Amino acid sequence: MEKLLELFESWSSKHGKNYKTIEEKLRRFEVFAENLKYIDKRNKEVSSYWLGLNKFSDLTHEEFKNKYLGLQVPEFSSRINNRRSNAYGEFRYKNVKNLPKAVDWRKKGAVTDVKFQGECGGCWAFSAVAAVEGINQITTGNLTSLSEQQLIDCDKSNGGCNGGLMDRAFQYIISNGGIHKEEDYPFQGNQLTCKENLVGEVVTISDFDYVPPNDESSLLQALANQPVSVAIQAGDSNSDFMHYVGGVFTGYCGTNLDHGVTAVGYGTDKETGLDHIIVKNSWGSNWGEGGYIRMKRNTGSPEGLCGINMFPSFPIKN
């Protein structure tokens, strides 16, 4: 028990935890101890990825889900089909052939530093912004960090910190004539009044489209050309995603999509031989592999692991 208390104290200090009462600290210690037990147990059971303590380790799984997710997914298949018939008719990257074995948009300078959404359910805004940052860099050569706060405050088709969808965010950026830089409209961690007459440079997109749902080869075709917004289930019945610290994630998860993230590449792990998709999250750089998770692909399920193939969308910049 003494060693466990020492570990909890050093962990609390590392993550800047300040509990208001002794009762609250004791409660968090109990949760921490349960999470540590779970992490140790799972690390004996899984081999391709591993779990560890992180800044979420004093939260129950339910508390974590309530605070750090935020995707609102209605019936979206009809929206994809409607848009396809009304606009392009065909998937933009349908004829892309001879895909590279691996793609990593971080190495190509098209991905900004990992950000942290805090206790704001604005994952949809972070996912959309990362995709727009990517296509803007690919098209113009300039990597510019853009404003999630603008989407959270001003995009009335979405729910701010109460959740939203990436395709609606793309539509807002188009209708608004662009999105401001992060430095001009910085993230505040909650929803505020929209700054409508903000002066400063904006980044624009021309349009957006969807990757055909449940089609991993199409997702890779898109990913070979740009980062893509994807939806996953990160808040499943087990806590592996919450405690993930590295490796190729193969854990159990369903397809009740509840979290927006950004796929920024794909590859194959040298040690395990597992094919994976590289995913940028918005839980800060001290979660996962520097803020990223590698998620297994070629699972045999059309939906992909955690539903990653179900609802990919991407901005277009001519």
JSON list of C-alpha atoms in Angstrom, two decimals, residues 63-291:
[
{"chain": "A", "resi": 63, "resn": "GLU", "atom": "CA", "xyz": [-16.22, 9.82, -16.21]},
{"chain": "A", "resi": 64, "resn": "PHE", "atom": "CA", "xyz": [-13.68, 9.64, -19.00]},
{"chain": "A", "resi": 65, "resn": "LYS", "atom": "CA", "xyz": [-16.35, 8.98, -21.64]},
{"chain": "A", "resi": 66, "resn": "ASN", "atom": "CA", "xyz": [-18.49, 11.86, -20.40]},
{"chain": "A", "resi": 67, "resn": "LYS", "atom": "CA", "xyz": [-15.60, 14.33, -20.46]},
{"chain": "A", "resi": 68, "resn": "TYR", "atom": "CA", "xyz": [-13.41, 13.53, -23.45]},
{"chain": "A", "resi": 69, "resn": "LEU", "atom": "CA", "xyz": [-15.58, 12.31, -26.31]},
{"chain": "A", "resi": 70, "resn": "GLY", "atom": "CA", "xyz": [-18.06, 14.36, -28.33]},
{"chain": "A", "resi": 71, "resn": "LEU", "atom": "CA", "xyz": [-19.18, 13.01, -31.68]},
{"chain": "A", "resi": 72, "resn": "GLN", "atom": "CA", "xyz": [-22.87, 13.19, -32.57]},
{"chain": "A", "resi": 73, "resn": "VAL", "atom": "CA", "xyz": [-23.59, 10.72, -35.34]},
{"chain": "A", "resi": 74, "resn": "PRO", "atom": "CA", "xyz": [-27.08, 10.64, -36.83]},
{"chain": "A", "resi": 75, "resn": "GLU", "atom": "CA", "xyz": [-28.01, 8.29, -39.68]},
{"chain": "A", "resi": 76, "resn": "PHE", "atom": "CA", "xyz": [-25.24, 9.36, -42.03]},
{"chain": "A", "resi": 77, "resn": "SER", "atom": "CA", "xyz": [-25.27, 6.82, -44.87]},
{"chain": "A", "resi": 78, "resn": "SER", "atom": "CA", "xyz": [-28.17, 8.61, -46.60]},
{"chain": "A", "resi": 79, "resn": "ARG", "atom": "CA", "xyz": [-26.32, 11.94, -46.34]},
{"chain": "A", "resi": 80, "resn": "ILE", "atom": "CA", "xyz": [-23.26, 10.44, -48.03]},
{"chain": "A", "resi": 81, "resn": "ASN", "atom": "CA", "xyz": [-25.33, 8.95, -50.85]},
{"chain": "A", "resi": 82, "resn": "ASN", "atom": "CA", "xyz": [-27.37, 12.16, -51.30]},
{"chain": "A", "resi": 83, "resn": "ARG", "atom": "CA", "xyz": [-24.26, 14.29, -51.52]},
{"chain": "A", "resi": 84, "resn": "ARG", "atom": "CA", "xyz": [-22.59, 11.89, -53.93]},
{"chain": "A", "resi": 85, "resn": "SER", "atom": "CA", "xyz": [-25.55, 11.94, -56.33]},
{"chain": "A", "resi": 86, "resn": "ASN", "atom": "CA", "xyz": [-26.03, 15.71, -56.06]},
{"chain": "A", "resi": 87, "resn": "ALA", "atom": "CA", "xyz": [-22.38, 16.74, -56.33]},
{"chain": "A", "resi": 88, "resn": "TYR", "atom": "CA", "xyz": [-19.54, 14.61, -57.62]},
{"chain": "A", "resi": 89, "resn": "GLY", "atom": "CA", "xyz": [-21.21, 11.34, -58.36]},
{"chain": "A", "resi": 90, "resn": "GLU", "atom": "CA", "xyz": [-17.89, 9.59, -57.76]},
{"chain": "A", "resi": 91, "resn": "PHE", "atom": "CA", "xyz": [-15.26, 9.33, -55.08]},
{"chain": "A", "resi": 92, "resn": "ARG", "atom": "CA", "xyz": [-12.49, 11.83, -55.83]},
{"chain": "A", "resi": 93, "resn": "TYR", "atom": "CA", "xyz": [-9.61, 9.34, -55.45]},
{"chain": "A", "resi": 94, "resn": "LYS", "atom": "CA", "xyz": [-11.34, 6.37, -57.07]},
{"chain": "A", "resi": 95, "resn": "ASN", "atom": "CA", "xyz": [-8.70, 5.98, -59.78]},
{"chain": "A", "resi": 96, "resn": "VAL", "atom": "CA", "xyz": [-5.62, 6.37, -57.58]},
{"chain": "A", "resi": 97, "resn": "LYS", "atom": "CA", "xyz": [-3.41, 3.34, -58.24]},
{"chain": "A", "resi": 98, "resn": "ASN", "atom": "CA", "xyz": [-0.02, 2.02, -57.05]},
{"chain": "A", "resi": 99, "resn": "LEU", "atom": "CA", "xyz": [-0.39, 3.26, -53.50]},
{"chain": "A", "resi": 100, "resn": "PRO", "atom": "CA", "xyz": [2.84, 3.62, -51.51]},
{"chain": "A", "resi": 101, "resn": "LYS", "atom": "CA", "xyz": [3.37, 0.92, -48.85]},
{"chain": "A", "resi": 102, "resn": "ALA", "atom": "CA", "xyz": [3.42, 3.58, -46.16]},
{"chain": "A", "resi": 103, "resn": "VAL", "atom": "CA", "xyz": [2.34, 7.22, -45.87]},
{"chain": "A", "resi": 104, "resn": "ASP", "atom": "CA", "xyz": [2.97, 9.58, -42.94]},
{"chain": "A", "resi": 105, "resn": "TRP", "atom": "CA", "xyz": [1.81, 13.17, -43.41]},
{"chain": "A", "resi": 106, "resn": "ARG", "atom": "CA", "xyz": [3.71, 14.19, -40.27]},
{"chain": "A", "resi": 107, "resn": "LYS", "atom": "CA", "xyz": [6.97, 13.50, -42.11]},
{"chain": "A", "resi": 108, "resn": "LYS", "atom": "CA", "xyz": [5.72, 15.52, -45.08]},
{"chain": "A", "resi": 109, "resn": "GLY", "atom": "CA", "xyz": [5.10, 18.58, -42.89]},
{"chain": "A", "resi": 110, "resn": "ALA", "atom": "CA", "xyz": [1.31, 18.56, -43.21]},
{"chain": "A", "resi": 111, "resn": "VAL", "atom": "CA", "xyz": [0.40, 17.95, -39.55]},
{"chain": "A", "resi": 112, "resn": "THR", "atom": "CA", "xyz": [0.50, 20.52, -36.73]},
{"chain": "A", "resi": 113, "resn": "ASP", "atom": "CA", "xyz": [1.43, 19.66, -33.14]},
{"chain": "A", "resi": 114, "resn": "VAL", "atom": "CA", "xyz": [-1.04, 17.53, -31.18]},
{"chain": "A", "resi": 115, "resn": "LYS", "atom": "CA", "xyz": [-3.64, 19.65, -29.37]},
{"chain": "A", "resi": 116, "resn": "PHE", "atom": "CA", "xyz": [-5.78, 19.02, -26.27]},
{"chain": "A", "resi": 117, "resn": "GLN", "atom": "CA", "xyz": [-9.56, 19.45, -26.33]},
{"chain": "A", "resi": 118, "resn": "GLY", "atom": "CA", "xyz": [-9.77, 19.56, -22.52]},
{"chain": "A", "resi": 119, "resn": "GLU", "atom": "CA", "xyz": [-13.16, 18.72, -21.04]},
{"chain": "A", "resi": 120, "resn": "CYS", "atom": "CA", "xyz": [-14.90, 20.18, -24.10]},
{"chain": "A", "resi": 121, "resn": "GLY", "atom": "CA", "xyz": [-16.62, 17.63, -26.35]},
{"chain": "A", "resi": 122, "resn": "GLY", "atom": "CA", "xyz": [-15.20, 19.39, -29.39]},
{"chain": "A", "resi": 123, "resn": "CYS", "atom": "CA", "xyz": [-13.31, 16.42, -30.88]},
{"chain": "A", "resi": 124, "resn": "TRP", "atom": "CA", "xyz": [-15.25, 17.00, -34.14]},
{"chain": "A", "resi": 125, "resn": "ALA", "atom": "CA", "xyz": [-13.70, 20.49, -34.44]},
{"chain": "A", "resi": 126, "resn": "PHE", "atom": "CA", "xyz": [-10.15, 19.20, -33.79]},
{"chain": "A", "resi": 127, "resn": "SER", "atom": "CA", "xyz": [-10.63, 16.43, -36.35]},
{"chain": "A", "resi": 128, "resn": "ALA", "atom": "CA", "xyz": [-11.95, 18.77, -39.03]},
{"chain": "A", "resi": 129, "resn": "VAL", "atom": "CA", "xyz": [-9.29, 21.42, -38.37]},
{"chain": "A", "resi": 130, "resn": "ALA", "atom": "CA", "xyz": [-6.45, 18.87, -38.62]},
{"chain": "A", "resi": 131, "resn": "ALA", "atom": "CA", "xyz": [-7.78, 17.72, -42.00]},
{"chain": "A", "resi": 132, "resn": "VAL", "atom": "CA", "xyz": [-8.04, 21.31, -43.25]},
{"chain": "A", "resi": 133, "resn": "GLU", "atom": "CA", "xyz": [-4.54, 22.12, -41.93]},
{"chain": "A", "resi": 134, "resn": "GLY", "atom": "CA", "xyz": [-3.31, 19.13, -43.91]},
{"chain": "A", "resi": 135, "resn": "ILE", "atom": "CA", "xyz": [-4.88, 19.91, -47.28]},
{"chain": "A", "resi": 136, "resn": "ASN", "atom": "CA", "xyz": [-3.94, 23.59, -46.90]},
{"chain": "A", "resi": 137, "resn": "GLN", "atom": "CA", "xyz": [-0.26, 22.66, -46.43]},
{"chain": "A", "resi": 138, "resn": "ILE", "atom": "CA", "xyz": [-0.35, 20.17, -49.29]},
{"chain": "A", "resi": 139, "resn": "THR", "atom": "CA", "xyz": [-1.89, 22.78, -51.62]},
{"chain": "A", "resi": 140, "resn": "THR", "atom": "CA", "xyz": [-0.02, 25.93, -50.53]},
{"chain": "A", "resi": 141, "resn": "GLY", "atom": "CA", "xyz": [3.15, 24.65, -48.83]},
{"chain": "A", "resi": 142, "resn": "ASN", "atom": "CA", "xyz": [2.24, 26.55, -45.63]},
{"chain": "A", "resi": 143, "resn": "LEU", "atom": "CA", "xyz": [1.51, 24.65, -42.41]},
{"chain": "A", "resi": 144, "resn": "THR", "atom": "CA", "xyz": [-0.83, 26.92, -40.46]},
{"chain": "A", "resi": 145, "resn": "SER", "atom": "CA", "xyz": [-2.43, 26.02, -37.13]},
{"chain": "A", "resi": 146, "resn": "LEU", "atom": "CA", "xyz": [-6.14, 26.83, -37.37]},
{"chain": "A", "resi": 147, "resn": "SER", "atom": "CA", "xyz": [-8.86, 27.71, -34.87]},
{"chain": "A", "resi": 148, "resn": "GLU", "atom": "CA", "xyz": [-11.01, 24.98, -33.32]},
{"chain": "A", "resi": 149, "resn": "GLN", "atom": "CA", "xyz": [-12.48, 27.67, -31.06]},
{"chain": "A", "resi": 150, "resn": "GLN", "atom": "CA", "xyz": [-14.03, 29.42, -34.05]},
{"chain": "A", "resi": 151, "resn": "LEU", "atom": "CA", "xyz": [-15.88, 26.24, -34.99]},
{"chain": "A", "resi": 152, "resn": "ILE", "atom": "CA", "xyz": [-16.96, 25.64, -31.39]},
{"chain": "A", "resi": 153, "resn": "ASP", "atom": "CA", "xyz": [-18.26, 29.21, -30.99]},
{"chain": "A", "resi": 154, "resn": "CYS", "atom": "CA", "xyz": [-19.61, 29.99, -34.45]},
{"chain": "A", "resi": 155, "resn": "ASP", "atom": "CA", "xyz": [-20.69, 26.78, -36.22]},
{"chain": "A", "resi": 156, "resn": "LYS", "atom": "CA", "xyz": [-24.37, 26.64, -35.26]},
{"chain": "A", "resi": 157, "resn": "SER", "atom": "CA", "xyz": [-24.95, 23.40, -37.21]},
{"chain": "A", "resi": 158, "resn": "ASN", "atom": "CA", "xyz": [-22.87, 21.69, -34.53]},
{"chain": "A", "resi": 159, "resn": "GLY", "atom": "CA", "xyz": [-23.16, 21.65, -30.74]},
{"chain": "A", "resi": 160, "resn": "GLY", "atom": "CA", "xyz": [-19.95, 23.31, -29.60]},
{"chain": "A", "resi": 161, "resn": "CYS", "atom": "CA", "xyz": [-18.56, 21.46, -26.59]},
{"chain": "A", "resi": 162, "resn": "ASN", "atom": "CA", "xyz": [-21.64, 19.21, -26.60]},
{"chain": "A", "resi": 163, "resn": "GLY", "atom": "CA", "xyz": [-20.57, 17.43, -29.76]},
{"chain": "A", "resi": 164, "resn": "GLY", "atom": "CA", "xyz": [-20.77, 17.70, -33.52]},
{"chain": "A", "resi": 165, "resn": "LEU", "atom": "CA", "xyz": [-19.72, 16.30, -36.87]},
{"chain": "A", "resi": 166, "resn": "MET", "atom": "CA", "xyz": [-16.74, 16.96, -39.12]},
{"chain": "A", "resi": 167, "resn": "ASP", "atom": "CA", "xyz": [-18.66, 17.25, -42.39]},
{"chain": "A", "resi": 168, "resn": "ARG", "atom": "CA", "xyz": [-20.82, 20.01, -40.92]},
{"chain": "A", "resi": 169, "resn": "ALA", "atom": "CA", "xyz": [-17.65, 21.78, -39.81]},
{"chain": "A", "resi": 170, "resn": "PHE", "atom": "CA", "xyz": [-16.31, 21.64, -43.38]},
{"chain": "A", "resi": 171, "resn": "GLN", "atom": "CA", "xyz": [-19.60, 23.09, -44.62]},
{"chain": "A", "resi": 172, "resn": "TYR", "atom": "CA", "xyz": [-19.36, 25.93, -42.08]},
{"chain": "A", "resi": 173, "resn": "ILE", "atom": "CA", "xyz": [-15.80, 26.77, -43.24]},
{"chain": "A", "resi": 174, "resn": "ILE", "atom": "CA", "xyz": [-16.99, 26.90, -46.87]},
{"chain": "A", "resi": 175, "resn": "SER", "atom": "CA", "xyz": [-20.10, 29.00, -46.07]},
{"chain": "A", "resi": 176, "resn": "ASN", "atom": "CA", "xyz": [-18.11, 31.32, -43.80]},
{"chain": "A", "resi": 177, "resn": "GLY", "atom": "CA", "xyz": [-15.46, 32.00, -46.44]},
{"chain": "A", "resi": 178, "resn": "GLY", "atom": "CA", "xyz": [-12.70, 30.40, -44.39]},
{"chain": "A", "resi": 179, "resn": "ILE", "atom": "CA", "xyz": [-11.39, 29.74, -40.89]},
{"chain": "A", "resi": 180, "resn": "HIS", "atom": "CA", "xyz": [-9.06, 31.89, -38.80]},
{"chain": "A", "resi": 181, "resn": "LYS", "atom": "CA", "xyz": [-5.60, 31.00, -37.53]},
{"chain": "A", "resi": 182, "resn": "GLU", "atom": "CA", "xyz": [-5.24, 29.52, -34.06]},
{"chain": "A", "resi": 183, "resn": "GLU", "atom": "CA", "xyz": [-3.21, 32.55, -32.90]},
{"chain": "A", "resi": 184, "resn": "ASP", "atom": "CA", "xyz": [-6.01, 34.94, -33.90]},
{"chain": "A", "resi": 185, "resn": "TYR", "atom": "CA", "xyz": [-8.79, 32.88, -32.29]},
{"chain": "A", "resi": 186, "resn": "PRO", "atom": "CA", "xyz": [-7.15, 30.64, -29.64]},
{"chain": "A", "resi": 187, "resn": "PHE", "atom": "CA", "xyz": [-8.77, 27.66, -27.92]},
{"chain": "A", "resi": 188, "resn": "GLN", "atom": "CA", "xyz": [-10.44, 28.46, -24.58]},
{"chain": "A", "resi": 189, "resn": "GLY", "atom": "CA", "xyz": [-11.77, 25.07, -23.51]},
{"chain": "A", "resi": 190, "resn": "ASN", "atom": "CA", "xyz": [-15.45, 26.00, -23.54]},
{"chain": "A", "resi": 191, "resn": "GLN", "atom": "CA", "xyz": [-18.04, 27.53, -25.85]},
{"chain": "A", "resi": 192, "resn": "LEU", "atom": "CA", "xyz": [-18.09, 31.34, -25.96]},
{"chain": "A", "resi": 193, "resn": "THR", "atom": "CA", "xyz": [-19.79, 34.05, -28.00]},
{"chain": "A", "resi": 194, "resn": "CYS", "atom": "CA", "xyz": [-18.79, 33.93, -31.67]},
{"chain": "A", "resi": 195, "resn": "LYS", "atom": "CA", "xyz": [-16.29, 36.63, -32.70]},
{"chain": "A", "resi": 196, "resn": "GLU", "atom": "CA", "xyz": [-17.95, 37.49, -35.99]},
{"chain": "A", "resi": 197, "resn": "ASN", "atom": "CA", "xyz": [-15.93, 40.49, -37.15]},
{"chain": "A", "resi": 198, "resn": "LEU", "atom": "CA", "xyz": [-12.48, 39.20, -36.39]},
{"chain": "A", "resi": 199, "resn": "VAL", "atom": "CA", "xyz": [-9.76, 40.77, -38.54]},
{"chain": "A", "resi": 200, "resn": "GLY", "atom": "CA", "xyz": [-7.00, 38.56, -39.88]},
{"chain": "A", "resi": 201, "resn": "GLU", "atom": "CA", "xyz": [-6.03, 36.08, -42.53]},
{"chain": "A", "resi": 202, "resn": "VAL", "atom": "CA", "xyz": [-8.28, 33.06, -43.10]},
{"chain": "A", "resi": 203, "resn": "VAL", "atom": "CA", "xyz": [-7.65, 29.67, -44.69]},
{"chain": "A", "resi": 204, "resn": "THR", "atom": "CA", "xyz": [-10.28, 28.52, -47.17]},
{"chain": "A", "resi": 205, "resn": "ILE", "atom": "CA", "xyz": [-11.40, 25.22, -48.64]},
{"chain": "A", "resi": 206, "resn": "SER", "atom": "CA", "xyz": [-13.32, 24.72, -51.89]},
{"chain": "A", "resi": 207, "resn": "ASP", "atom": "CA", "xyz": [-15.53, 21.81, -50.89]},
{"chain": "A", "resi": 208, "resn": "PHE", "atom": "CA", "xyz": [-15.59, 18.52, -49.00]},
{"chain": "A", "resi": 209, "resn": "ASP", "atom": "CA", "xyz": [-16.50, 14.94, -49.76]},
{"chain": "A", "resi": 210, "resn": "TYR", "atom": "CA", "xyz": [-16.80, 11.50, -48.21]},
{"chain": "A", "resi": 211, "resn": "VAL", "atom": "CA", "xyz": [-14.78, 8.35, -48.62]},
{"chain": "A", "resi": 212, "resn": "PRO", "atom": "CA", "xyz": [-17.15, 5.50, -49.53]},
{"chain": "A", "resi": 213, "resn": "PRO", "atom": "CA", "xyz": [-18.20, 4.03, -46.17]},
{"chain": "A", "resi": 214, "resn": "ASN", "atom": "CA", "xyz": [-16.93, 0.63, -45.00]},
{"chain": "A", "resi": 215, "resn": "ASP", "atom": "CA", "xyz": [-14.28, 0.50, -47.73]},
{"chain": "A", "resi": 216, "resn": "GLU", "atom": "CA", "xyz": [-10.75, 0.44, -46.34]},
{"chain": "A", "resi": 217, "resn": "SER", "atom": "CA", "xyz": [-9.05, 0.43, -49.74]},
{"chain": "A", "resi": 218, "resn": "SER", "atom": "CA", "xyz": [-10.83, 3.71, -50.57]},
{"chain": "A", "resi": 219, "resn": "LEU", "atom": "CA", "xyz": [-9.74, 5.17, -47.23]},
{"chain": "A", "resi": 220, "resn": "LEU", "atom": "CA", "xyz": [-6.12, 4.33, -48.08]},
{"chain": "A", "resi": 221, "resn": "GLN", "atom": "CA", "xyz": [-6.54, 5.92, -51.53]},
{"chain": "A", "resi": 222, "resn": "ALA", "atom": "CA", "xyz": [-7.66, 9.13, -49.85]},
{"chain": "A", "resi": 223, "resn": "LEU", "atom": "CA", "xyz": [-4.97, 8.90, -47.16]},
{"chain": "A", "resi": 224, "resn": "ALA", "atom": "CA", "xyz": [-2.26, 8.58, -49.80]},
{"chain": "A", "resi": 225, "resn": "ASN", "atom": "CA", "xyz": [-3.33, 12.07, -50.91]},
{"chain": "A", "resi": 226, "resn": "GLN", "atom": "CA", "xyz": [-4.24, 13.92, -47.70]},
{"chain": "A", "resi": 227, "resn": "PRO", "atom": "CA", "xyz": [-5.17, 13.55, -44.01]},
{"chain": "A", "resi": 228, "resn": "VAL", "atom": "CA", "xyz": [-8.77, 12.40, -43.52]},
{"chain": "A", "resi": 229, "resn": "SER", "atom": "CA", "xyz": [-11.30, 13.02, -40.74]},
{"chain": "A", "resi": 230, "resn": "VAL", "atom": "CA", "xyz": [-12.57, 9.74, -39.31]},
{"chain": "A", "resi": 231, "resn": "ALA", "atom": "CA", "xyz": [-15.00, 8.70, -36.57]},
{"chain": "A", "resi": 232, "resn": "ILE", "atom": "CA", "xyz": [-14.32, 5.88, -34.12]},
{"chain": "A", "resi": 233, "resn": "GLN", "atom": "CA", "xyz": [-15.74, 4.32, -30.99]},
{"chain": "A", "resi": 234, "resn": "ALA", "atom": "CA", "xyz": [-13.25, 5.29, -28.29]},
{"chain": "A", "resi": 235, "resn": "GLY", "atom": "CA", "xyz": [-15.53, 4.84, -25.28]},
{"chain": "A", "resi": 236, "resn": "ASP", "atom": "CA", "xyz": [-16.31, 1.14, -25.42]},
{"chain": "A", "resi": 237, "resn": "SER", "atom": "CA", "xyz": [-17.06, -1.12, -22.50]},
{"chain": "A", "resi": 238, "resn": "ASN", "atom": "CA", "xyz": [-13.39, -1.73, -21.74]},
{"chain": "A", "resi": 239, "resn": "SER", "atom": "CA", "xyz": [-10.82, 0.96, -20.94]},
{"chain": "A", "resi": 240, "resn": "ASP", "atom": "CA", "xyz": [-7.98, 0.02, -23.30]},
{"chain": "A", "resi": 241, "resn": "PHE", "atom": "CA", "xyz": [-8.32, 3.11, -25.48]},
{"chain": "A", "resi": 242, "resn": "MET", "atom": "CA", "xyz": [-8.29, 5.40, -22.44]},
{"chain": "A", "resi": 243, "resn": "HIS", "atom": "CA", "xyz": [-5.06, 3.84, -21.09]},
{"chain": "A", "resi": 244, "resn": "TYR", "atom": "CA", "xyz": [-3.30, 3.23, -24.43]},
{"chain": "A", "resi": 245, "resn": "VAL", "atom": "CA", "xyz": [0.37, 4.26, -24.45]},
{"chain": "A", "resi": 246, "resn": "GLY", "atom": "CA", "xyz": [1.85, 2.52, -27.49]},
{"chain": "A", "resi": 247, "resn": "GLY", "atom": "CA", "xyz": [1.97, -0.24, -30.07]},
{"chain": "A", "resi": 248, "resn": "VAL", "atom": "CA", "xyz": [-0.55, -1.27, -32.74]},
{"chain": "A", "resi": 249, "resn": "PHE", "atom": "CA", "xyz": [-3.97, -1.14, -31.12]},
{"chain": "A", "resi": 250, "resn": "THR", "atom": "CA", "xyz": [-5.98, -4.32, -31.72]},
{"chain": "A", "resi": 251, "resn": "GLY", "atom": "CA", "xyz": [-8.29, -4.02, -28.71]},
{"chain": "A", "resi": 252, "resn": "TYR", "atom": "CA", "xyz": [-11.97, -4.78, -28.63]},
{"chain": "A", "resi": 253, "resn": "CYS", "atom": "CA", "xyz": [-14.19, -1.89, -29.63]},
{"chain": "A", "resi": 254, "resn": "GLY", "atom": "CA", "xyz": [-17.56, -1.60, -31.31]},
{"chain": "A", "resi": 255, "resn": "THR", "atom": "CA", "xyz": [-19.03, 0.67, -33.97]},
{"chain": "A", "resi": 256, "resn": "ASN", "atom": "CA", "xyz": [-21.09, 3.11, -31.88]},
{"chain": "A", "resi": 257, "resn": "LEU", "atom": "CA", "xyz": [-19.08, 6.06, -33.15]},
{"chain": "A", "resi": 258, "resn": "ASP", "atom": "CA", "xyz": [-18.46, 8.59, -30.37]},
{"chain": "A", "resi": 259, "resn": "HIS", "atom": "CA", "xyz": [-15.14, 10.33, -31.13]},
{"chain": "A", "resi": 260, "resn": "GLY", "atom": "CA", "xyz": [-13.76, 12.36, -34.04]},
{"chain": "A", "resi": 261, "resn": "VAL", "atom": "CA", "xyz": [-10.06, 11.99, -34.90]},
{"chain": "A", "resi": 262, "resn": "THR", "atom": "CA", "xyz": [-7.82, 12.44, -37.95]},
{"chain": "A", "resi": 263, "resn": "ALA", "atom": "CA", "xyz": [-6.10, 9.70, -39.94]},
{"chain": "A", "resi": 264, "resn": "VAL", "atom": "CA", "xyz": [-2.70, 11.05, -41.02]},
{"chain": "A", "resi": 265, "resn": "GLY", "atom": "CA", "xyz": [-1.12, 8.00, -42.63]},
{"chain": "A", "resi": 266, "resn": "TYR", "atom": "CA", "xyz": [-0.77, 4.25, -42.70]},
{"chain": "A", "resi": 267, "resn": "GLY", "atom": "CA", "xyz": [1.98, 1.63, -42.61]},
{"chain": "A", "resi": 268, "resn": "THR", "atom": "CA", "xyz": [3.11, -1.73, -41.26]},
{"chain": "A", "resi": 269, "resn": "ASP", "atom": "CA", "xyz": [4.76, -2.28, -37.89]},
{"chain": "A", "resi": 270, "resn": "LYS", "atom": "CA", "xyz": [8.26, -3.71, -38.31]},
{"chain": "A", "resi": 271, "resn": "GLU", "atom": "CA", "xyz": [8.19, -5.86, -35.17]},
{"chain": "A", "resi": 272, "resn": "THR", "atom": "CA", "xyz": [4.70, -7.36, -35.35]},
{"chain": "A", "resi": 273, "resn": "GLY", "atom": "CA", "xyz": [4.05, -7.09, -39.08]},
{"chain": "A", "resi": 274, "resn": "LEU", "atom": "CA", "xyz": [0.65, -5.55, -38.31]},
{"chain": "A", "resi": 275, "resn": "ASP", "atom": "CA", "xyz": [-0.82, -3.15, -40.87]},
{"chain": "A", "resi": 276, "resn": "HIS", "atom": "CA", "xyz": [-2.16, -0.01, -39.24]},
{"chain": "A", "resi": 277, "resn": "ILE", "atom": "CA", "xyz": [-3.60, 3.46, -39.71]},
{"chain": "A", "resi": 278, "resn": "ILE", "atom": "CA", "xyz": [-1.85, 6.38, -37.95]},
{"chain": "A", "resi": 279, "resn": "VAL", "atom": "CA", "xyz": [-4.41, 8.46, -36.08]},
{"chain": "A", "resi": 280, "resn": "LYS", "atom": "CA", "xyz": [-3.96, 11.94, -34.58]},
{"chain": "A", "resi": 281, "resn": "ASN", "atom": "CA", "xyz": [-6.03, 12.40, -31.43]},
{"chain": "A", "resi": 282, "resn": "SER", "atom": "CA", "xyz": [-6.91, 15.56, -29.48]},
{"chain": "A", "resi": 283, "resn": "TRP", "atom": "CA", "xyz": [-6.08, 14.39, -25.95]},
{"chain": "A", "resi": 284, "resn": "GLY", "atom": "CA", "xyz": [-2.68, 16.10, -25.77]},
{"chain": "A", "resi": 285, "resn": "SER", "atom": "CA", "xyz": [0.81, 14.83, -26.55]},
{"chain": "A", "resi": 286, "resn": "ASN", "atom": "CA", "xyz": [1.06, 12.95, -23.23]},
{"chain": "A", "resi": 287, "resn": "TRP", "atom": "CA", "xyz": [-1.55, 10.37, -24.32]},
{"chain": "A", "resi": 288, "resn": "GLY", "atom": "CA", "xyz": [-0.62, 7.42, -26.53]},
{"chain": "A", "resi": 289, "resn": "GLU", "atom": "CA", "xyz": [2.40, 7.68, -28.82]},
{"chain": "A", "resi": 290, "resn": "GLY", "atom": "CA", "xyz": [2.99, 11.41, -28.45]},
{"chain": "A", "resi": 291, "resn": "GLY", "atom": "CA", "xyz": [-0.73, 12.06, -28.94]}
]
